Amino acid sequence: MKLVDIQPAIGSVIASLAVTDLRERTYLATYPGMISIGAARGVTNDVKFHQLATLVYGWMPRVVRIDPLYTSAAVDTLGAALWVTDASYKSIPVKRISDCLHSVVGASKLLHFANPDVFPIWDSNIEVFRKKPDSDITSVSQYMDYVGEVHSIRRETGFHEFYIEFCSAYSARLATNGVPTYSIGHVRAIEAAVFELAP
């Protein structure tokens, strides 16, 4: 996946500013609140993990399943994930969170809301867009490959211009749908662009 692959998302957002699906509008409206809770640095304990996991699963079609056998390791991993950068994210044992939630997709969302500048959201729609023949959304290593692709796009020549244009279109969509405008980071812009183009 390269910058050229997600460029058409700008035109797609502009062409369909109004959102009629209430679930999609809810995603738009709740995103900044989710980030403010998830990325708050401080004490990371079972309570924060449970709260964030429950919030995250509000964005998913299934009920959260927190496995107590893995909660302690997942809490420690979440605490560490709050502080990593795009240079050190590979040190995070994502499997500890995915084991606890029984979902790599759930883990990706929890990690995104904890550290939105580093971890993108991942799901089956994104994998369809990436056109990986061996796609497996239960694979932590494939999620980490996707994280690497997102950060590679951030470093491409022309990304800054794409980011400004995409954010402008995204803000217009928020305003059109009566959602107070807010800024999104590089990682969210890329992930949102991919989701916009996913079949």
XYZ file of N, CA, C and O in Angstrom:
796
model
N 0.845 -1.176 0.000
C 0.000 0.000 0.000
C 0.887 1.233 0.000
O 1.784 1.361 0.826
N 0.587 2.149 -0.920
C 1.375 3.364 -1.094
C 0.458 4.586 -1.051
O -0.763 4.467 -1.136
N 1.082 5.762 -1.004
C 0.322 7.008 -0.990
C -0.584 7.113 -2.210
O -1.740 7.538 -2.101
N -0.089 6.719 -3.369
C -0.883 6.806 -4.593
C -2.180 6.008 -4.479
O -3.202 6.372 -5.080
N -2.181 4.942 -3.702
C -3.373 4.098 -3.547
C -4.486 4.799 -2.772
O -5.666 4.483 -2.968
N -4.115 5.710 -1.871
C -5.133 6.350 -1.037
C -5.485 7.765 -1.500
O -6.406 8.373 -0.969
N -4.777 8.286 -2.490
C -5.056 9.633 -3.006
C -6.527 9.828 -3.397
O -7.103 10.885 -3.125
N -7.163 8.840 -4.048
C -8.561 9.043 -4.472
C -9.542 9.266 -3.311
O -10.680 9.680 -3.542
N -9.120 9.016 -2.081
C -10.020 9.191 -0.935
C -10.442 10.643 -0.774
O -11.554 10.922 -0.313
N -9.592 11.571 -1.163
C -9.940 12.994 -1.044
C -11.183 13.287 -1.876
O -12.162 13.858 -1.388
N -11.149 12.891 -3.137
C -12.296 13.102 -4.013
C -13.534 12.362 -3.552
O -14.660 12.864 -3.665
N -13.339 11.169 -3.005
C -14.470 10.380 -2.523
C -15.178 11.056 -1.356
O -16.408 11.096 -1.302
N -14.398 11.616 -0.430
C -14.993 12.319 0.714
C -15.740 13.558 0.221
O -16.889 13.813 0.620
N -15.108 14.316 -0.662
C -15.738 15.539 -1.183
C -17.038 15.214 -1.920
O -18.025 15.942 -1.814
N -17.048 14.115 -2.645
C -18.227 13.733 -3.430
C -19.378 13.224 -2.572
O -20.514 13.171 -3.035
N -19.091 12.857 -1.327
C -20.153 12.328 -0.459
C -20.004 12.874 0.955
O -19.785 12.125 1.906
N -20.131 14.192 1.077
C -19.961 14.835 2.385
C -21.064 14.436 3.363
O -20.797 14.213 4.539
N -22.278 14.352 2.897
C -23.399 14.000 3.782
C -23.382 12.502 4.074
O -23.229 11.681 3.172
N -23.504 12.170 5.339
C -23.518 10.776 5.784
C -24.939 10.438 6.216
O -25.512 11.115 7.065
N -25.510 9.408 5.616
C -26.886 9.030 5.961
C -26.949 7.866 6.945
O -27.944 7.689 7.630
N -25.863 7.098 7.023
C -25.821 5.952 7.927
C -25.522 6.440 9.352
O -24.483 7.074 9.590
N -26.409 6.164 10.285
C -26.226 6.647 11.659
C -24.986 6.071 12.316
O -24.346 6.730 13.141
N -24.632 4.841 11.958
C -23.423 4.258 12.540
C -22.185 5.039 12.103
O -21.310 5.333 12.920
N -22.117 5.395 10.826
C -20.977 6.171 10.333
C -20.931 7.554 10.978
O -19.869 8.051 11.347
N -22.104 8.183 11.135
C -22.134 9.490 11.787
C -21.684 9.373 13.245
O -20.999 10.238 13.773
N -22.071 8.273 13.891
C -21.655 8.053 15.273
C -20.137 7.930 15.369
O -19.516 8.476 16.287
N -19.530 7.224 14.418
C -18.062 7.135 14.390
C -17.454 8.534 14.318
O -16.521 8.861 15.050
N -17.983 9.351 13.412
C -17.453 10.708 13.240
C -17.598 11.519 14.528
O -16.668 12.213 14.943
N -18.775 11.433 15.143
C -19.065 12.269 16.307
C -18.336 11.829 17.576
O -17.967 12.651 18.413
N -18.116 10.521 17.725
C -17.549 10.022 18.986
C -16.027 9.918 18.987
O -15.421 9.745 20.043
N -15.408 10.026 17.815
C -13.958 9.819 17.726
C -13.153 10.686 18.703
O -12.329 10.155 19.458
N -13.344 12.016 18.759
C -12.492 12.803 19.658
C -12.681 12.456 21.132
O -11.721 12.485 21.912
N -13.902 12.109 21.514
C -14.134 11.720 22.907
C -13.445 10.424 23.256
O -12.901 10.264 24.360
N -13.443 9.493 22.315
C -12.759 8.208 22.533
C -11.255 8.443 22.712
O -10.626 7.852 23.588
N -10.701 9.306 21.868
C -9.266 9.599 21.970
C -8.952 10.255 23.309
O -7.954 9.932 23.954
N -9.786 11.187 23.741
C -9.498 11.900 24.991
C -9.476 10.959 26.182
O -8.721 11.168 27.133
N -10.268 9.910 26.140
C -10.279 8.933 27.228
C -9.126 7.943 27.078
O -8.384 7.681 28.016
N -8.969 7.406 25.878
C -7.969 6.367 25.663
C -6.539 6.835 25.793
O -5.690 6.140 26.342
N -6.242 8.028 25.277
C -4.852 8.495 25.244
C -4.438 9.250 26.502
O -3.306 9.721 26.591
N -5.338 9.360 27.473
C -4.985 10.039 28.726
C -3.900 9.231 29.433
O -4.083 8.053 29.734
N -2.778 9.870 29.645
C -1.671 9.176 30.305
C -1.823 9.302 31.810
O -2.264 10.307 32.318
N -1.446 8.288 32.489
C -1.596 8.262 33.935
C -1.585 6.814 34.379
O -0.930 5.972 33.777
N -2.361 6.520 35.378
C -2.415 5.160 35.896
C -3.104 4.258 34.881
O -4.196 4.561 34.394
N -2.446 3.162 34.542
C -3.055 2.161 33.674
C -3.284 0.913 34.521
O -2.343 0.291 34.984
N -4.546 0.600 34.742
C -4.885 -0.549 35.573
C -6.043 -1.316 34.934
O -6.481 -0.983 33.830
N -6.531 -2.330 35.635
C -7.629 -3.139 35.103
C -8.848 -2.276 34.776
O -9.509 -2.499 33.759
N -9.131 -1.284 35.623
C -10.310 -0.449 35.419
C -10.192 0.315 34.106
O -11.120 0.329 33.298
N -9.038 0.939 33.873
C -8.864 1.684 32.622
C -8.938 0.733 31.429
O -9.561 1.061 30.411
N -8.331 -0.420 31.529
C -8.376 -1.381 30.428
C -9.819 -1.797 30.138
O -10.255 -1.819 28.993
N -10.570 -2.109 31.184
C -11.970 -2.512 31.013
C -12.792 -1.391 30.390
O -13.613 -1.631 29.493
N -12.581 -0.153 30.873
C -13.324 0.982 30.331
C -13.008 1.199 28.858
O -13.919 1.370 28.033
N -11.730 1.181 28.517
C -11.335 1.427 27.135
C -11.805 0.296 26.225
O -12.301 0.545 25.121
N -11.678 -0.937 26.683
C -12.142 -2.069 25.876
C -13.639 -1.968 25.617
O -14.110 -2.215 24.506
N -14.397 -1.584 26.623
C -15.841 -1.443 26.459
C -16.177 -0.322 25.493
O -17.058 -0.463 24.634
N -15.469 0.802 25.589
C -15.671 1.896 24.642
C -15.367 1.447 23.216
O -16.136 1.709 22.289
N -14.232 0.806 23.044
C -13.792 0.355 21.725
C -14.834 -0.563 21.086
O -15.147 -0.452 19.898
N -15.385 -1.448 21.882
C -16.350 -2.402 21.337
C -17.694 -1.754 21.020
O -18.534 -2.355 20.358
N -17.878 -0.516 21.435
C -19.019 0.255 20.965
C -18.902 0.569 19.477
O -19.884 0.903 18.819
N -17.701 0.455 18.952
C -17.441 0.672 17.524
C -17.426 -0.640 16.751
O -17.107 -0.670 15.577
N -17.721 -1.726 17.421
C -17.642 -3.038 16.778
C -18.989 -3.748 16.852
O -19.804 -3.456 17.735
N -19.233 -4.682 15.945
C -20.531 -5.362 15.930
C -20.684 -6.467 16.970
O -21.745 -7.059 17.081
N -19.652 -6.747 17.734
C -19.745 -7.842 18.707
C -19.529 -7.324 20.124
O -19.019 -6.228 20.324
N -19.882 -8.111 21.088
C -19.724 -7.762 22.499
C -18.291 -8.071 22.919
O -17.704 -9.081 22.512
N -17.715 -7.198 23.740
C -16.354 -7.404 24.218
C -16.279 -8.659 25.086
O -17.198 -8.961 25.851
N -15.190 -9.404 24.925
C -14.931 -10.597 25.734
C -13.541 -10.438 26.334
O -12.544 -10.655 25.661
N -13.477 -10.041 27.580
C -12.195 -9.821 28.253
C -11.835 -11.084 29.020
O -12.528 -11.470 29.957
N -10.748 -11.715 28.611
C -10.316 -12.967 29.232
C -9.448 -12.654 30.451
O -8.350 -12.111 30.315
N -9.928 -12.975 31.657
C -9.170 -12.633 32.866
C -7.800 -13.304 32.948
O -6.920 -12.824 33.660
N -7.604 -14.392 32.217
C -6.300 -15.056 32.228
C -5.208 -14.178 31.630
O -4.029 -14.338 31.944
N -5.607 -13.251 30.757
C -4.624 -12.426 30.051
C -4.704 -10.945 30.424
O -3.971 -10.138 29.866
N -5.587 -10.587 31.347
C -5.813 -9.168 31.635
C -4.573 -8.476 32.175
O -4.238 -7.369 31.745
N -3.875 -9.086 33.085
C -2.700 -8.444 33.684
C -1.653 -8.096 32.624
O -1.137 -6.977 32.594
N -1.361 -9.044 31.745
C -0.384 -8.800 30.682
C -0.897 -7.741 29.710
O -0.130 -6.894 29.220
N -2.199 -7.754 29.431
C -2.781 -6.770 28.520
C -2.719 -5.367 29.115
O -2.437 -4.398 28.403
N -2.969 -5.247 30.416
C -2.893 -3.950 31.092
C -1.468 -3.407 31.018
O -1.253 -2.224 30.719
N -0.493 -4.256 31.279
C 0.911 -3.827 31.191
C 1.263 -3.373 29.776
O 1.961 -2.381 29.579
N 0.752 -4.104 28.793
C 1.025 -3.763 27.396
C 0.376 -2.433 27.030
O 0.989 -1.600 26.352
N -0.852 -2.226 27.472
C -1.520 -0.951 27.221
C -0.727 0.199 27.826
O -0.538 1.235 27.189
N -0.247 0.012 29.054
C 0.555 1.058 29.699
C 1.795 1.408 28.897
O 2.139 2.580 28.717
N 2.456 0.388 28.361
C 3.654 0.632 27.548
C 3.296 1.273 26.210
O 4.018 2.132 25.697
N 2.158 0.874 25.638
C 1.748 1.377 24.317
C 1.462 2.873 24.332
O 1.586 3.537 23.301
N 1.086 3.397 25.473
C 0.805 4.827 25.570
C 2.035 5.678 25.256
O 1.903 6.843 24.882
N 3.218 5.111 25.416
C 4.450 5.903 25.346
C 5.312 5.621 24.121
O 6.298 6.320 23.895
N 4.978 4.606 23.323
C 5.844 4.288 22.189
C 5.652 5.289 21.060
O 4.666 6.029 21.006
N 6.619 5.299 20.152
C 6.592 6.181 18.986
C 6.601 5.326 17.722
O 6.678 4.093 17.802
N 6.588 5.986 16.576
C 6.646 5.232 15.329
C 7.991 4.545 15.151
O 8.124 3.668 14.316
N 8.975 4.929 15.965
C 10.285 4.275 15.904
C 10.383 3.081 16.847
O 11.270 2.241 16.696
N 9.464 2.989 17.813
C 9.604 1.933 18.827
C 8.358 1.047 18.978
O 8.320 0.193 19.859
N 7.359 1.205 18.117
C 6.103 0.472 18.285
C 6.263 -1.044 18.185
O 5.488 -1.798 18.747
N 7.318 -1.497 17.494
C 7.503 -2.944 17.338
C 7.820 -3.638 18.657
O 7.734 -4.858 18.753
N 8.160 -2.842 19.666
C 8.459 -3.424 20.981
C 7.189 -3.829 21.732
O 7.263 -4.514 22.761
N 6.036 -3.413 21.240
C 4.773 -3.699 21.934
C 4.268 -5.095 21.564
O 4.013 -5.374 20.397
N 4.104 -5.966 22.559
C 3.581 -7.314 22.282
C 2.051 -7.281 22.121
O 1.296 -7.569 23.062
N 1.609 -6.915 20.930
C 0.181 -6.754 20.644
C -0.599 -8.024 20.973
O -1.763 -7.972 21.379
N 0.050 -9.165 20.847
C -0.632 -10.445 21.104
C -1.191 -10.514 22.521
O -2.219 -11.154 22.751
N -0.562 -9.851 23.458
C -1.076 -9.878 24.831
C -2.458 -9.236 24.912
O -3.315 -9.695 25.666
N -2.658 -8.175 24.147
C -3.972 -7.533 24.137
C -4.948 -8.346 23.304
O -6.097 -8.550 23.697
N -4.499 -8.836 22.149
C -5.415 -9.622 21.307
C -5.823 -10.925 21.998
O -6.957 -11.381 21.852
N -4.926 -11.530 22.770
C -5.295 -12.723 23.538
C -6.364 -12.391 24.571
O -7.308 -13.169 24.778
N -6.219 -11.252 25.209
C -7.176 -10.853 26.236
C -8.552 -10.564 25.640
O -9.576 -10.901 26.234
N -8.588 -9.961 24.453
C -9.855 -9.594 23.813
C -10.340 -10.642 22.813
O -11.435 -10.513 22.272
N -9.502 -11.636 22.555
C -9.796 -12.657 21.538
C -10.041 -12.019 20.171
O -10.896 -12.466 19.402
N -9.261 -10.960 19.884
C -9.443 -10.258 18.611
C -8.260 -9.338 18.335
O -7.963 -8.452 19.146
N -7.634 -9.535 17.186
C -6.568 -8.611 16.768
C -7.199 -7.285 16.341
O -6.651 -6.214 16.598
N -8.360 -7.342 15.701
C -9.063 -6.117 15.308
C -9.397 -5.289 16.542
O -9.164 -4.072 16.580
N -9.929 -5.928 17.574
C -10.227 -5.231 18.824
C -8.972 -4.632 19.438
O -8.987 -3.497 19.928
N -7.881 -5.385 19.395
C -6.613 -4.878 19.923
C -6.153 -3.654 19.148
O -5.662 -2.681 19.732
N -6.324 -3.678 17.812
C -5.894 -2.533 17.001
C -6.687 -1.279 17.369
O -6.132 -0.177 17.437
N -7.965 -1.442 17.619
C -8.796 -0.283 17.978
C -8.431 0.232 19.364
O -8.317 1.443 19.580
N -8.224 -0.672 20.296
C -7.829 -0.259 21.639
C -6.486 0.480 21.587
O -6.332 1.545 22.192
N -5.543 -0.053 20.832
C -4.233 0.594 20.714
C -4.336 1.944 20.018
O -3.642 2.894 20.384
N -5.208 2.043 19.013
C -5.368 3.331 18.334
C -5.885 4.399 19.283
O -5.369 5.517 19.318
N -6.896 4.059 20.072
C -7.442 5.055 20.975
C -6.481 5.384 22.118
O -6.549 6.468 22.688
N -5.566 4.486 22.413
C -4.551 4.757 23.427
C -3.407 5.603 22.864
O -2.874 6.477 23.548
N -3.040 5.344 21.612
C -1.905 6.054 21.007
C -2.195 6.248 19.511
O -1.676 5.525 18.662
N -3.043 7.242 19.186
C -3.500 7.417 17.808
C -2.426 7.865 16.825
O -2.625 7.766 15.611
N -1.299 8.343 17.329
C -0.211 8.767 16.440
C 0.654 7.598 15.985
O 1.511 7.767 15.115
N 0.429 6.435 16.561
C 1.275 5.282 16.254
C 0.481 4.115 15.674
O 0.887 3.512 14.677
N -0.642 3.769 16.284
C -1.362 2.550 15.911
C -2.628 2.859 15.103
O -3.538 3.509 15.613
N -2.721 2.369 13.876
C -3.950 2.544 13.104
C -4.973 1.454 13.444
O -4.623 0.380 13.914
N -6.225 1.772 13.183
C -7.289 0.782 13.301
C -7.198 -0.155 12.099
O -6.884 0.258 10.992
N -7.496 -1.422 12.347
C -7.394 -2.456 11.308
C -8.661 -3.293 11.330
O -9.185 -3.605 12.403
N -9.164 -3.638 10.158
C -10.305 -4.556 10.102
C -10.372 -5.229 8.741
O -9.504 -5.017 7.891
N -11.399 -6.014 8.518
C -11.506 -6.786 7.278
C -11.674 -5.883 6.059
O -11.201 -6.217 4.968
N -12.333 -4.725 6.212
C -12.479 -3.800 5.091
C -11.120 -3.295 4.612
O -10.874 -3.168 3.409
N -10.264 -2.996 5.554
C -8.921 -2.525 5.211
C -8.145 -3.626 4.499
O -7.443 -3.379 3.514
N -8.300 -4.844 4.958
C -7.598 -5.953 4.311
C -8.093 -6.193 2.887
O -7.306 -6.522 2.004
N -9.372 -5.993 2.666
C -9.895 -6.114 1.300
C -9.231 -5.063 0.413
O -8.812 -5.341 -0.709
N -9.108 -3.842 0.930
C -8.475 -2.770 0.164
C -7.002 -3.077 -0.121
O -6.510 -2.811 -1.216
N -6.313 -3.649 0.853
C -4.885 -3.944 0.691
C -4.640 -5.081 -0.299
O -3.529 -5.248 -0.779
N -5.656 -5.883 -0.567
C -5.576 -6.978 -1.548
C -4.432 -7.946 -1.260
O -3.682 -8.333 -2.144
N -4.328 -8.334 -0.009
C -3.325 -9.325 0.377
C -3.903 -10.723 0.170
O -4.929 -11.059 0.764
N -3.277 -11.551 -0.655
C -3.846 -12.877 -0.939
C -3.918 -13.787 0.287
O -4.785 -14.650 0.377
N -3.011 -13.602 1.234
C -2.994 -14.459 2.424
C -3.566 -13.726 3.642
O -3.188 -13.990 4.771
N -4.488 -12.815 3.404
C -5.031 -11.981 4.462
C -5.641 -12.814 5.591
O -6.371 -13.766 5.352
N -5.319 -12.413 6.825
C -5.815 -13.119 8.003
C -5.951 -12.107 9.134
O -4.941 -11.711 9.730
N -7.175 -11.670 9.413
C -7.342 -10.633 10.429
C -7.188 -11.163 11.852
O -7.383 -10.424 12.812
N -6.784 -12.425 11.978
C -6.449 -12.954 13.301
C -4.936 -12.967 13.508
O -4.459 -13.467 14.529
N -4.199 -12.414 12.555
C -2.740 -12.460 12.596
C -2.147 -11.152 13.119
O -2.275 -10.099 12.474
N -1.488 -11.228 14.255
C -0.811 -10.052 14.806
C 0.298 -9.586 13.862
O 0.476 -8.384 13.649
N 1.020 -10.504 13.261
C 2.122 -10.107 12.372
C 1.591 -9.365 11.148
O 2.222 -8.408 10.678
N 0.424 -9.765 10.641
C -0.150 -9.031 9.509
C -0.623 -7.646 9.931
O -0.506 -6.679 9.170
N -1.143 -7.525 11.144
C -1.489 -6.186 11.646
C -0.237 -5.329 11.732
O -0.240 -4.168 11.301
N 0.834 -5.881 12.254
C 2.071 -5.103 12.387
C 2.636 -4.717 11.023
O 3.209 -3.630 10.866
N 2.454 -5.566 10.011
C 2.840 -5.203 8.641
C 2.043 -3.981 8.175
O 2.584 -3.068 7.546
N 0.757 -3.983 8.477
C -0.105 -2.849 8.123
C 0.359 -1.578 8.841
O 0.435 -0.500 8.226
N 0.693 -1.677 10.116
C 1.202 -0.513 10.858
C 2.439 0.032 10.149
O 2.583 1.246 9.958
N 3.330 -0.866 9.738
C 4.532 -0.449 9.019
C 4.208 0.255 7.714
O 4.846 1.270 7.367
N 3.204 -0.236 6.980
C 2.801 0.412 5.726
C 2.270 1.817 5.980
O 2.569 2.743 5.220
N 1.487 1.969 7.027
C 0.933 3.285 7.354
C 2.060 4.273 7.628
O 2.070 5.396 7.112
N 3.041 3.864 8.407
C 4.150 4.779 8.714
C 5.034 5.016 7.497
O 5.617 6.099 7.352
N 5.112 4.063 6.613
C 5.854 4.250 5.372
C 5.174 5.314 4.500
O 5.840 6.166 3.905
N 3.854 5.286 4.446
C 3.104 6.297 3.691
C 3.357 7.681 4.282
O 3.528 8.663 3.544
N 3.400 7.779 5.597
C 3.660 9.077 6.252
C 4.990 9.680 5.813
O 5.146 10.900 5.828
N 5.929 8.827 5.451
C 7.266 9.314 5.078
C 7.415 9.573 3.580
O 8.446 10.067 3.134
N 6.390 9.250 2.799
C 6.489 9.440 1.353
C 6.461 10.919 0.975
O 5.781 11.729 1.615
N 7.175 11.249 -0.094
C 7.100 12.587 -0.665
C 5.669 12.834 -1.108
O 5.050 11.987 -1.740
N 5.136 13.974 -0.750
C 3.769 14.317 -1.128
C 2.747 14.023 -0.049
O 1.577 14.418 -0.187
N 3.176 13.357 1.031
C 2.194 13.036 2.063
C 1.643 14.290 2.729
O 0.443 14.380 3.007
N 2.488 15.264 2.976
C 2.039 16.486 3.663
C 0.886 17.148 2.886
O -0.117 17.549 3.480
N 1.025 17.217 1.573
C -0.022 17.816 0.750
C -1.303 16.975 0.802
O -2.411 17.521 0.905
N -1.131 15.661 0.714
C -2.296 14.770 0.826
C -2.996 14.992 2.169
O -4.223 15.111 2.229
N -2.229 15.046 3.232
C -2.776 15.183 4.578
C -3.595 16.467 4.706
O -4.718 16.445 5.231
N -3.078 17.574 4.221
C -3.798 18.845 4.302
C -5.114 18.765 3.525
O -6.167 19.169 4.022
N -5.055 18.224 2.307
C -6.266 18.130 1.490
C -7.282 17.158 2.084
O -8.490 17.422 2.087
N -6.793 16.026 2.579
C -7.723 15.050 3.160
C -8.372 15.629 4.410
O -9.592 15.485 4.596
N -7.594 16.275 5.261
C -8.156 16.855 6.490
C -9.177 17.945 6.171
O -10.185 18.088 6.878
N -8.933 18.722 5.133
C -9.896 19.739 4.717
C -11.219 19.087 4.305
O -12.304 19.532 4.710
N -11.129 18.029 3.511
C -12.332 17.311 3.080
C -13.031 16.675 4.282
O -14.264 16.710 4.393
N -12.240 16.095 5.185
C -12.794 15.433 6.376
C -13.524 16.454 7.253
O -14.622 16.189 7.755
N -12.931 17.634 7.430
C -13.572 18.696 8.216
C -14.875 19.139 7.575
O -15.870 19.415 8.270
N -14.886 19.215 6.235
C -16.117 19.578 5.528
C -17.192 18.521 5.761
O -18.371 18.852 5.929
N -16.796 17.255 5.799
C -17.769 16.185 6.077
C -18.317 16.334 7.495
O -19.522 16.194 7.715
N -17.449 16.595 8.461
C -17.913 16.784 9.837
C -18.931 17.911 9.900
O -20.014 17.759 10.477
N -18.582 19.058 9.312
C -19.463 20.226 9.351
C -20.788 19.945 8.658
O -21.863 20.327 9.153
N -20.748 19.274 7.527
C -21.965 18.950 6.774
C -22.917 18.096 7.604
O -24.135 18.201 7.478
N -22.357 17.270 8.469
C -23.170 16.355 9.272
C -23.437 16.864 10.682
O -23.890 16.113 11.547
N -23.155 18.148 10.906
C -23.454 18.753 12.191
C -22.561 18.294 13.322
O -22.928 18.399 14.492
N -21.369 17.783 12.978
C -20.414 17.337 13.991
C -19.374 18.450 14.162
O -18.792 18.890 13.168
N -19.150 18.914 15.391
C -18.116 19.937 15.574
C -16.777 19.452 15.001
O -16.385 18.309 15.228
N -16.115 20.314 14.252
C -14.880 19.885 13.597
C -13.775 19.653 14.623
O -13.740 20.282 15.680
N -12.927 18.725 14.302
C -11.773 18.393 15.132
C -10.658 17.946 14.205
O -10.895 17.609 13.042
N -9.443 17.979 14.720
C -8.309 17.570 13.886
C -8.039 16.082 14.066
O -8.348 15.502 15.110
N -7.494 15.489 13.017
C -7.073 14.092 13.081
C -5.587 14.048 12.741
O -5.080 14.888 12.009
N -4.908 13.063 13.272
C -3.477 12.914 13.028
C -3.192 12.185 11.728
O -4.104 11.727 11.025
N -1.923 12.053 11.423
C -1.487 11.386 10.193
C -2.009 9.952 10.098
O -2.512 9.530 9.050
N -1.858 9.208 11.170
C -2.248 7.798 11.165
C -3.749 7.662 10.940
O -4.194 6.849 10.124
N -4.540 8.460 11.624
C -5.997 8.404 11.446
C -6.373 8.821 10.030
O -7.274 8.232 9.423
N -5.706 9.819 9.468
C -6.019 10.258 8.112
C -5.786 9.132 7.114
O -6.608 8.881 6.219
N -4.688 8.414 7.268
C -4.389 7.305 6.358
C -5.411 6.191 6.517
O -5.978 5.696 5.540
N -5.669 5.807 7.756
C -6.639 4.741 8.012
C -8.025 5.130 7.513
O -8.734 4.336 6.893
N -8.429 6.378 7.748
C -9.740 6.839 7.294
C -9.818 6.872 5.772
O -10.856 6.568 5.187
N -8.723 7.230 5.128
C -8.683 7.242 3.670
C -8.840 5.826 3.123
O -9.579 5.586 2.155
N -8.151 4.874 3.736
C -8.262 3.485 3.301
C -9.700 2.993 3.481
O -10.285 2.378 2.589
N -10.277 3.293 4.637
C -11.644 2.855 4.903
C -12.627 3.496 3.922
O -13.582 2.858 3.488
N -12.362 4.749 3.576
C -13.214 5.447 2.596
C -13.237 4.723 1.257
O -14.255 4.659 0.576
N -12.100 4.161 0.878
C -11.962 3.517 -0.429
C -12.248 2.019 -0.404
O -12.351 1.394 -1.468
N -12.346 1.459 0.792
C -12.561 0.006 0.896
C -13.922 -0.348 0.313
O -14.895 0.379 0.497
N -13.988 -1.474 -0.416
C -15.274 -1.874 -1.027
C -16.322 -2.219 0.027
O -16.035 -2.585 1.113
